[in-house]
XYZ file of C-alpha atoms in Angstrom:
679
model
C 16.626 62.525 58.504
C 18.782 60.003 59.900
C 22.568 59.309 58.740
C 22.506 56.475 56.424
C 25.578 54.247 56.961
C 26.994 55.484 53.170
C 26.883 58.614 54.439
C 28.699 57.890 57.770
C 31.740 56.178 55.767
C 31.685 57.931 52.476
C 30.696 61.369 53.500
C 27.247 63.439 52.300
C 28.308 63.519 48.823
C 28.462 59.583 48.356
C 26.145 59.952 45.465
C 29.481 61.108 43.363
C 30.488 57.607 43.499
C 29.799 55.338 41.278
C 27.720 52.008 42.842
C 30.511 49.375 42.236
C 32.985 51.512 43.907
C 30.758 52.004 46.602
C 29.943 48.475 46.956
C 33.872 47.467 47.274
C 34.505 50.479 49.513
C 31.939 48.827 52.054
C 33.773 45.653 52.351
C 36.409 44.634 55.008
C 39.963 44.556 53.795
C 40.264 40.525 53.926
C 37.208 40.576 51.108
C 38.758 43.134 48.754
C 42.500 41.336 49.297
C 40.600 38.152 47.758
C 38.845 40.062 45.609
C 41.511 42.256 44.288
C 42.799 38.726 42.542
C 40.480 39.400 39.931
C 39.457 42.720 39.946
C 41.404 44.984 37.201
C 41.030 48.313 39.158
C 42.118 47.106 42.739
C 45.625 46.352 44.221
C 46.031 44.888 47.573
C 48.873 46.186 49.496
C 50.756 44.191 50.424
C 50.088 41.550 48.098
C 48.944 38.548 49.809
C 48.814 34.936 48.926
C 47.189 33.870 46.154
C 43.683 32.635 46.187
C 44.764 29.253 44.285
C 46.830 28.314 47.230
C 44.231 29.221 49.643
C 41.601 27.274 47.984
C 43.829 24.212 47.966
C 44.476 24.679 51.606
C 40.504 25.044 51.895
C 40.172 21.081 51.364
C 42.059 20.099 54.644
C 40.480 22.857 56.767
C 36.932 22.519 55.960
C 36.000 19.063 54.999
C 32.724 18.271 53.452
C 29.862 20.673 53.474
C 30.533 24.331 54.172
C 29.196 24.872 58.124
C 26.828 27.617 57.723
C 28.060 29.105 61.096
C 31.722 29.609 59.562
C 29.881 32.364 57.156
C 29.325 35.247 59.687
C 29.571 38.690 58.041
C 30.729 41.753 59.650
C 30.068 45.184 59.486
C 32.937 47.865 58.195
C 33.946 50.363 60.971
C 35.838 52.471 58.534
C 37.247 52.320 54.735
C 40.211 50.795 54.057
C 43.568 52.774 54.284
C 45.567 49.836 52.310
C 43.279 48.772 49.535
C 43.844 50.994 46.269
C 41.777 51.218 43.083
C 42.446 53.069 39.748
C 39.829 55.470 39.164
C 38.386 58.309 36.551
C 37.717 61.243 38.532
C 35.166 63.569 36.494
C 35.280 67.581 37.084
C 33.085 70.237 36.342
C 35.939 72.701 35.408
C 38.460 71.285 33.327
C 40.898 74.399 34.344
C 41.423 73.003 38.239
C 42.958 69.955 37.535
C 46.499 69.117 35.790
C 45.362 66.894 32.757
C 43.898 69.641 30.814
C 41.236 67.080 30.623
C 37.629 67.267 32.473
C 38.833 63.616 33.514
C 41.464 62.693 35.498
C 42.919 59.014 35.946
C 44.058 58.657 39.726
C 44.971 55.956 41.875
C 43.937 56.476 45.363
C 43.450 54.913 48.706
C 39.615 53.977 49.438
C 39.882 55.953 52.636
C 40.468 59.023 49.890
C 36.815 58.404 48.643
C 35.585 61.067 51.433
C 37.662 63.713 51.141
C 37.587 63.307 46.806
C 33.939 63.621 46.748
C 33.750 66.855 49.288
C 35.913 68.460 46.951
C 33.566 70.920 44.974
C 34.842 70.956 41.369
C 34.499 67.010 41.536
C 31.338 65.388 39.626
C 31.946 61.720 39.801
C 34.245 59.112 40.530
C 34.412 55.877 39.190
C 36.591 52.476 38.674
C 38.514 52.106 35.882
C 36.727 49.245 33.337
C 38.280 46.009 33.593
C 40.304 45.101 30.282
C 40.183 41.064 28.963
C 42.866 39.075 27.992
C 42.699 39.210 24.296
C 40.961 35.836 23.212
C 42.705 35.931 19.796
C 42.935 31.775 18.519
C 46.389 30.809 17.600
C 46.851 27.941 14.877
C 49.467 25.091 16.234
C 50.458 24.436 12.685
C 53.793 25.560 11.600
C 53.615 28.383 9.039
C 55.836 30.366 6.244
C 56.111 33.912 6.632
C 54.212 36.088 5.067
C 55.064 37.231 1.365
C 56.937 41.072 1.181
C 53.612 41.542 -1.199
C 51.010 40.320 0.983
C 50.710 43.894 2.924
C 52.606 45.903 0.355
C 49.832 48.791 -0.263
C 50.333 49.982 -3.872
C 50.105 53.691 -4.280
C 52.123 53.962 -0.712
C 54.669 56.745 -0.469
C 57.759 55.883 1.272
C 55.908 53.376 4.218
C 55.087 55.637 6.774
C 58.706 56.685 7.196
C 57.292 59.786 8.781
C 54.561 58.369 11.230
C 54.865 56.863 14.419
C 52.740 53.334 15.209
C 51.568 53.153 18.634
C 50.790 49.797 19.807
C 49.022 49.007 23.283
C 48.829 45.336 24.241
C 50.024 42.644 26.279
C 52.326 39.600 26.076
C 55.360 41.835 25.607
C 56.837 43.379 22.473
C 59.764 41.313 20.828
C 62.130 44.473 19.515
C 64.364 42.056 18.458
C 62.265 40.107 15.798
C 63.472 39.675 12.288
C 60.385 41.579 11.543
C 61.567 44.724 13.287
C 65.127 44.645 12.405
C 67.422 46.684 10.081
C 70.982 46.272 9.310
C 73.423 48.572 7.939
C 77.065 49.316 8.211
C 77.790 46.286 10.477
C 74.851 47.561 12.934
C 71.840 45.793 13.966
C 68.835 48.167 14.986
C 65.648 47.671 15.603
C 62.389 50.242 14.381
C 61.083 50.294 17.804
C 61.735 53.846 19.283
C 60.113 53.447 22.937
C 58.321 50.354 25.062
C 56.546 51.814 28.151
C 56.009 48.706 30.286
C 53.551 49.555 32.628
C 54.530 47.034 35.506
C 58.766 47.197 34.494
C 61.058 48.696 37.112
C 64.316 48.480 35.589
C 64.491 51.798 33.647
C 63.573 55.123 34.744
C 59.392 55.708 34.697
C 58.652 57.993 31.383
C 58.116 61.709 32.305
C 54.261 62.619 33.301
C 53.652 59.276 35.159
C 54.653 57.574 38.385
C 54.540 53.523 37.555
C 56.671 51.198 35.221
C 59.403 51.841 33.151
C 60.791 53.349 29.381
C 62.860 51.097 27.312
C 64.304 53.404 24.487
C 65.619 52.789 21.534
C 69.306 53.301 22.549
C 68.729 50.370 25.255
C 67.513 47.911 22.697
C 69.988 48.818 19.769
C 72.786 48.331 22.808
C 71.271 44.850 23.461
C 71.145 44.071 19.911
C 74.900 44.637 19.430
C 75.717 43.244 22.940
C 78.633 40.585 22.618
C 76.585 38.342 25.541
C 75.426 35.409 24.002
C 71.831 36.331 25.448
C 68.748 37.106 23.215
C 68.597 40.858 23.258
C 64.997 40.729 24.691
C 66.587 38.857 27.735
C 69.286 41.818 27.907
C 66.512 44.295 28.218
C 63.853 42.441 29.741
C 59.962 43.491 29.933
C 57.445 42.567 32.852
C 55.977 40.269 30.129
C 57.882 38.023 27.573
C 55.379 35.109 26.257
C 55.950 32.982 23.324
C 53.501 33.806 20.792
C 53.171 37.247 22.198
C 49.855 39.010 21.213
C 51.443 42.450 21.762
C 54.493 41.524 19.077
C 52.355 39.679 16.471
C 49.928 42.798 16.580
C 52.769 45.403 15.736
C 54.107 42.779 13.178
C 50.915 43.337 11.064
C 50.656 47.005 11.417
C 54.069 47.825 11.045
C 56.441 45.062 10.593
C 59.076 44.752 8.014
C 56.349 42.640 5.811
C 53.471 44.422 7.774
C 51.352 47.579 6.159
C 53.225 50.286 7.581
C 56.700 49.199 6.889
C 59.058 52.090 7.291
C 57.070 53.611 10.375
C 58.686 54.128 13.745
C 57.194 51.797 16.584
C 56.166 52.527 20.188
C 54.671 50.242 22.446
C 52.580 50.444 25.723
C 52.739 47.317 27.637
C 49.507 47.035 29.537
C 50.341 45.193 33.327
C 47.594 42.016 32.716
C 48.982 38.886 33.948
C 49.128 35.723 32.273
C 45.190 34.354 32.475
C 46.247 30.803 34.143
C 49.352 31.891 36.147
C 49.938 35.470 36.756
C 49.322 36.910 40.101
C 47.065 39.778 39.806
C 46.485 41.037 43.435
C 48.978 43.966 43.147
C 48.361 44.639 39.216
C 46.307 47.377 37.350
C 44.850 46.390 34.377
C 42.012 48.582 33.311
C 40.716 51.180 31.055
C 42.711 53.813 32.857
C 45.940 52.520 31.858
C 44.506 52.198 28.111
C 43.783 56.291 28.607
C 46.847 57.126 29.692
C 48.850 54.910 27.219
C 47.303 57.057 24.646
C 48.334 60.090 26.118
C 51.535 58.670 26.334
C 51.963 57.867 22.704
C 50.336 61.172 21.610
C 52.814 63.068 23.777
C 55.613 60.602 22.047
C 54.180 61.729 18.354
C 54.863 65.543 19.526
C 58.397 65.045 20.799
C 58.955 63.050 17.643
C 57.287 65.800 15.614
C 55.453 63.460 13.509
C 51.697 62.106 13.144
C 50.454 58.952 15.173
C 48.168 55.956 14.210
C 47.341 53.880 17.688
C 46.105 50.543 17.677
C 44.391 48.525 20.739
C 43.039 45.088 20.549
C 41.717 45.077 24.185
C 38.254 45.687 25.170
C 36.030 46.112 27.821
C 32.403 45.279 28.120
C 31.120 47.918 31.269
C 29.220 50.963 30.765
C 26.247 52.060 28.646
C 28.157 51.307 25.226
C 27.405 55.168 23.614
C 30.828 56.545 23.798
C 29.641 58.188 27.387
C 32.214 56.276 29.568
C 35.018 57.716 30.915
C 37.579 56.171 28.611
C 35.570 56.839 25.713
C 35.542 60.596 26.325
C 39.231 60.635 27.251
C 40.086 58.808 23.969
C 37.966 61.164 21.832
C 39.565 64.386 23.752
C 43.156 63.218 22.469
C 41.553 62.579 19.325
C 40.640 66.152 18.502
C 44.043 67.086 17.522
C 44.806 66.507 13.717
C 47.268 63.730 13.239
C 45.947 61.044 15.245
C 43.999 58.404 15.028
C 43.392 55.472 17.464
C 41.577 52.174 15.952
C 40.196 49.223 18.426
C 39.516 46.022 17.817
C 35.323 45.592 17.952
C 35.832 42.086 20.191
C 35.072 38.799 19.551
C 31.593 38.492 21.118
C 29.608 37.813 17.909
C 29.187 34.063 18.642
C 25.706 33.072 20.112
C 25.855 28.978 19.911
C 28.255 26.380 20.469
C 29.591 25.373 16.868
C 30.338 21.638 18.420
C 31.097 19.738 21.374
C 33.345 21.513 23.871
C 33.173 24.952 22.311
C 32.368 27.301 24.731
C 32.356 30.668 22.766
C 28.919 31.275 22.970
C 29.657 31.778 26.687
C 31.906 34.998 25.426
C 29.277 35.800 23.046
C 25.990 36.058 25.047
C 26.680 39.249 26.919
C 23.572 41.372 25.343
C 20.201 41.843 25.854
C 17.769 44.181 25.100
C 13.749 44.716 25.068
C 10.742 47.040 25.367
C 8.452 47.524 28.192
C 5.162 48.903 26.517
C 3.379 50.253 29.297
C 3.524 51.167 33.324
C 2.542 48.069 35.358
C 3.719 45.515 32.535
C 7.094 43.563 33.249
C 10.159 41.922 31.445
C 11.895 38.785 32.254
C 15.642 38.450 31.994
C 17.204 35.142 32.264
C 21.067 35.427 33.450
C 23.098 31.935 33.574
C 25.625 31.265 35.911
C 27.816 27.834 35.492
C 27.614 24.767 37.635
C 27.857 21.023 36.342
C 30.615 20.537 39.069
C 31.880 23.826 38.989
C 31.864 26.645 41.421
C 31.936 30.168 39.978
C 33.882 32.532 42.632
C 34.079 35.323 39.967
C 32.445 38.655 40.154
C 29.533 38.622 37.827
C 27.958 41.909 36.658
C 24.994 43.081 34.808
C 24.121 46.201 33.861
C 20.682 47.659 32.410
C 20.541 51.181 30.875
C 17.267 52.672 29.865
C 16.183 56.074 29.006
C 16.113 58.740 31.628
C 12.491 59.813 31.207
C 11.241 56.214 32.122
C 11.148 54.796 35.691
C 11.638 50.978 35.968
C 12.104 48.825 39.278
C 14.125 45.460 39.543
C 13.720 42.364 41.315
C 16.206 39.646 41.373
C 15.571 35.583 41.714
C 18.447 33.482 42.715
C 18.191 29.828 41.636
C 16.098 28.088 44.400
C 15.914 31.299 46.496
C 13.797 33.911 47.567
C 12.946 36.831 45.278
C 14.623 40.199 46.342
C 12.747 43.472 45.430
C 11.332 45.133 43.690
C 14.112 47.717 43.856
C 12.833 51.255 42.991
C 14.470 54.204 41.274
C 16.887 55.806 44.066
C 16.931 52.532 46.116
C 19.706 49.855 46.606
C 20.556 46.729 47.821
C 24.351 46.364 48.968
C 26.356 43.355 49.626
C 23.286 41.380 50.661
C 23.880 37.911 51.951
C 22.111 35.305 50.443
C 21.053 32.040 52.157
C 24.212 29.679 51.370
C 26.541 32.511 51.740
C 27.249 34.489 48.569
C 26.786 38.215 48.101
C 24.315 40.140 46.215
C 24.283 44.149 45.456
C 21.677 45.945 43.420
C 21.689 49.623 42.499
C 18.769 51.568 40.790
C 20.385 54.916 39.604
C 18.775 57.669 37.484
C 20.145 60.187 35.477
C 23.896 58.756 34.825
C 26.031 62.294 34.872
C 27.562 61.575 31.780
C 24.755 60.595 29.431
C 21.727 61.336 31.488
C 20.124 57.688 31.172
C 19.053 55.799 33.797
C 20.570 52.318 34.879
C 20.605 49.064 37.094
C 23.554 47.365 38.281
C 23.878 44.030 39.767
C 26.322 42.501 41.000
C 26.929 38.476 41.986
C 29.611 38.081 44.212
C 31.197 34.817 46.072
C 31.777 34.974 50.100
C 35.556 36.150 50.542
C 36.069 36.474 53.847
C 39.628 35.309 54.462
C 39.270 33.311 57.344
C 36.408 31.276 55.976
C 35.788 28.939 52.806
C 35.122 30.734 49.455
C 31.537 30.325 48.723
C 30.642 30.732 44.691
C 27.553 32.523 43.495
C 24.965 29.864 43.117
C 24.768 27.861 39.642
C 21.699 27.599 37.559
C 19.171 30.586 36.107
C 19.250 33.823 38.071
C 15.718 35.767 36.865
C 15.909 39.770 36.780
C 12.437 40.824 36.458
C 11.866 44.584 35.144
C 8.644 46.724 36.586
C 7.513 49.443 34.266
C 6.518 52.104 36.759
C 6.463 54.964 34.752
C 7.109 54.289 30.922
C 7.585 57.153 27.971
C 9.763 55.510 25.622
C 10.239 51.772 27.460
C 13.670 50.538 25.615
C 16.413 49.042 27.390
C 19.638 47.261 26.613
C 21.764 45.193 29.377
C 24.958 43.870 29.095
C 27.416 41.048 30.931
C 31.073 42.326 31.865
C 32.369 38.751 31.178
C 35.243 37.213 32.765
C 38.428 35.617 31.260
C 37.838 31.708 31.710
C 40.253 30.052 34.109
C 40.705 27.581 36.896
C 41.105 28.533 40.632
C 41.818 25.601 42.850
C 39.839 22.534 44.040
C 38.000 22.190 47.417
C 37.070 18.593 47.863
C 35.218 17.171 44.728
C 34.476 20.916 43.995
C 36.483 22.658 41.252
C 36.571 26.561 41.431
C 36.903 28.473 38.338
C 36.337 31.955 36.779
C 34.021 31.502 34.198
C 31.764 34.211 32.418
C 28.051 34.066 33.042
C 25.719 34.712 30.027
C 22.250 35.067 29.219
C 19.920 32.606 28.139
C 19.020 31.977 24.457
C 15.542 33.235 25.166
C 17.300 36.496 26.332
C 20.335 36.835 24.419
C 19.697 39.527 21.405
C 22.558 39.045 18.675
C 23.762 42.561 18.494
C 25.466 45.305 20.205
C 28.171 43.405 21.270
C 30.656 45.550 20.571
C 33.447 46.254 22.833
C 32.471 49.274 24.682
C 35.853 50.840 24.155
C 35.360 50.307 20.578
C 31.974 52.591 20.498
C 33.780 55.777 20.725
C 32.922 58.871 18.719
C 36.142 59.427 16.732
C 37.865 56.059 17.218
C 37.875 53.335 13.858
C 36.309 50.226 15.271
C 36.994 47.072 13.519
C 35.448 43.661 12.602
C 37.164 40.412 11.234
C 36.989 39.550 7.864
C 37.665 35.876 7.097
C 39.347 36.661 3.642
C 39.385 32.825 2.762
C 35.597 32.220 2.776
C 35.158 35.976 1.649
C 32.818 36.590 4.839
C 32.865 37.723 8.497
C 33.884 35.513 10.967
C 31.696 33.913 13.194
C 32.950 35.660 16.820
C 33.134 38.967 15.162
C 31.228 41.767 17.585
C 28.346 43.318 16.077
C 26.877 46.923 16.427
C 25.372 49.079 16.646
C 26.169 51.394 19.887
C 23.293 51.672 22.592
C 22.637 55.458 20.694
C 22.163 53.371 17.445
C 25.210 54.592 15.995
C 27.368 52.563 13.263
C 29.936 50.782 14.852
C 31.999 48.628 13.418
C 33.254 51.118 10.881
C 34.938 48.486 8.826
C 36.219 44.940 8.079
C 39.855 43.910 7.863
C 41.531 40.786 7.486
C 41.459 38.776 10.935
C 41.287 35.114 10.301
C 44.322 33.038 9.919
C 46.691 36.241 10.307
C 50.448 35.001 9.890
C 52.836 37.458 11.882
C 55.631 37.460 14.065
C 55.948 35.151 16.719
C 57.209 36.906 19.697
C 60.051 35.318 22.116
C 60.268 32.467 19.859
C 62.832 29.814 20.983
C 64.998 27.268 19.507
C 63.304 24.990 16.900
C 60.043 27.361 17.101
C 58.909 28.843 13.788
C 59.498 32.912 13.733
C 55.783 33.148 12.594
C 52.462 32.230 13.915
C 48.888 32.686 12.581
C 46.226 33.911 14.561
C 42.710 35.024 14.286
C 40.001 37.946 15.975
C 39.515 41.349 15.679
C 42.758 41.927 17.308
C 44.427 41.000 13.779
C 41.997 42.829 11.894
C 42.486 46.221 13.796
C 46.146 46.876 13.251
C 45.885 46.168 9.716
C 43.475 48.916 9.510
C 45.997 51.114 12.182
C 48.511 50.329 9.383
C 46.304 51.631 6.422
C 45.749 55.052 9.047
C 49.401 55.440 9.296
C 50.022 55.372 5.228
C 47.138 57.952 4.862
C 48.837 60.380 7.524
C 51.709 60.242 5.264
C 49.962 61.196 2.606
C 48.320 64.045 4.075
C 49.457 64.331 7.715
C 46.791 66.705 9.134
C 43.925 64.777 8.386
C 41.559 64.526 11.613
C 39.960 61.468 12.931
C 37.047 62.330 11.635
C 38.241 62.805 8.204
C 39.992 59.242 8.175
C 37.115 57.361 9.725
C 34.671 59.297 6.624
C 37.576 58.086 3.876
C 37.575 54.536 5.696
C 33.941 54.409 5.069
C 33.553 55.949 1.512
C 36.309 53.487 0.135
C 34.975 50.298 1.992
C 34.212 47.413 -0.309
C 30.503 45.636 0.355
C 30.670 41.995 0.969
C 29.436 39.883 -2.011
C 25.559 40.284 -1.878
C 25.845 43.138 0.124
C 24.646 46.614 -0.530
C 26.828 49.708 0.438
C 24.487 50.395 3.549
C 26.098 49.975 7.037
C 25.636 46.217 8.517
C 25.720 45.092 12.148
C 28.790 42.839 11.260
C 30.741 44.023 8.759
C 30.541 47.829 9.017
C 30.506 49.887 5.866
C 32.578 46.993 4.160
C 35.763 45.562 3.478
C 38.935 47.942 4.088
C 40.013 49.197 0.468
C 44.053 49.733 1.218
C 44.712 51.444 -1.956
C 41.708 53.429 -2.398
C 42.235 54.614 1.320
C 45.609 56.300 0.583
C 44.715 57.515 -2.909
C 41.392 59.387 -1.261
C 43.969 60.855 1.762
C 46.224 62.192 -1.206
C 43.514 63.574 -2.909
C 41.174 64.884 -0.676
C 42.296 68.692 -0.379
C 42.512 69.111 -4.034
C 39.824 71.366 -5.770
C 38.559 72.479 -9.063
C 37.158 75.762 -9.922
C 34.800 75.596 -12.621
C 33.143 78.374 -14.880
C 29.437 77.535 -14.802
C 27.648 77.932 -18.397
C 26.623 81.425 -19.544
C 28.123 82.841 -16.220
C 29.508 86.362 -16.438
C 32.535 85.580 -14.643
C 33.519 86.264 -10.883
C 31.419 88.259 -8.865
């Protein structure tokens, strides 16, 4: 059989490489340099000029319509030796790698893929999944601080004094905020014991890692007690220090002085996710490998401090099968196999499917899931996928994954707006970096038997034209038709998810405005369920929905379950609407407190309660903590004790959780009537 181009560039074992990674490995360096601006798991080295500046320059270089002759493509002669990617590498045998997992997080050059896949022990290589900027909604109103009793849990022991609360987040951690400060004998101290700033460079890298810097409690306390007339956070800076910091607000809910677990020690990991409007993302990594390593860091820190740990993650991902089979889920589940550890993850804010009024684009973040059934061989199913237009050009990568059972075989066709149909593409076939009329690119992969779950999946990528010396061409706007063809049907069911973008402007060319904008399903194809973040689909984590306490209902934006394999996520709902907590890095005249809304605010409340449960019974497993929370939850008014796809098992009952944890190991021997005693 003739050698394919992929085999020439990536080696005979290129099928060990996830299709998305194969697609980027087969792109030219100038394309990937531009792509790295929006690719969470890719870094261009050295960093190039920002894409916004390039877009503005185009207005002078290419007046009017883009000339077709400029849109030339060029074959890749060799895989890049300068572009770096963050990957999860899965091994057949966990004894032959350093992590103790069957999975390792590795940063590699694209050129290293060939040698990596030729290693006998390597089973699969995939990119880390992109993390999205938290879309919590901040209130502009000036607010009063939460009362000391608001998050005080009756029946708690000493407020989590022997527990570590770990926060994995963005925006920075204001360790000097009054909600984390203690004063004794004339000295001011913070309850933060560590901050791993994954982009930082002013302090040494934490042991066992090769990037970022670790700020220790002694550094923070020295800054707090310095005679220099600057804020302590300015003397001990982090790579992100945003006013209204998301990470500070989340930490305040879980374990501030007015929070739930208010005597616990605090540790944070600051993910290198630049600001959605001004940050340069080309040499940043902000993907799920960073979350996985952050969880390992916090678990190791808890071992060092000889305490239990409750970790909160108010970040999310949309990619993968939503069945806990992706690498990040399996990594987290492995870490949670040790008692005394729990991870709470925000379910996501993708629950809204329709605009609530003029200008509301929340629905675009909510129409991310589709599902259906192909009843028999020879039948088809159409899916309508919308890319924005109306004067905007989408220059982001648009991604759709469709998952179906290993016993079935589907082919797929894609019809771009106003263009001929491509396909059908049968199982085992692929179309890679195909240039459409107009210049944008289309890739289609029809894969069978994914190594993590045995399911089949179809991956479709709509890419702007990104070659550096040419103008950027956005993805054609309008309705894209994806048609599934039943070839062999035993079950027929399928689910699909769009990996959404963070909406943000990118520049202007002539009269054309360029954006990163989330694509979404047409209302006829959207299925308003199964929208829980894939990161929140893990077996051992607690997935948390947003309860609107004032209106006694689940917030409309809160994501819904179940998982693709029909497990019951979210597990529980907690207060997440208009939650007042610390306003990080506030300036003169600003309020030290701010109100925010989202599952990002609900999840740390549960993490704080889980910390109190671990204080009451330190050897609880993650499964036991989840079981207690599910059992003690209170149904919404008019609901039953049955699991609901938006509320889980109901609203968290903190007092009952702590009491159940305290008493769960009590056993009472009884004497059966008419029994003759012990046998």
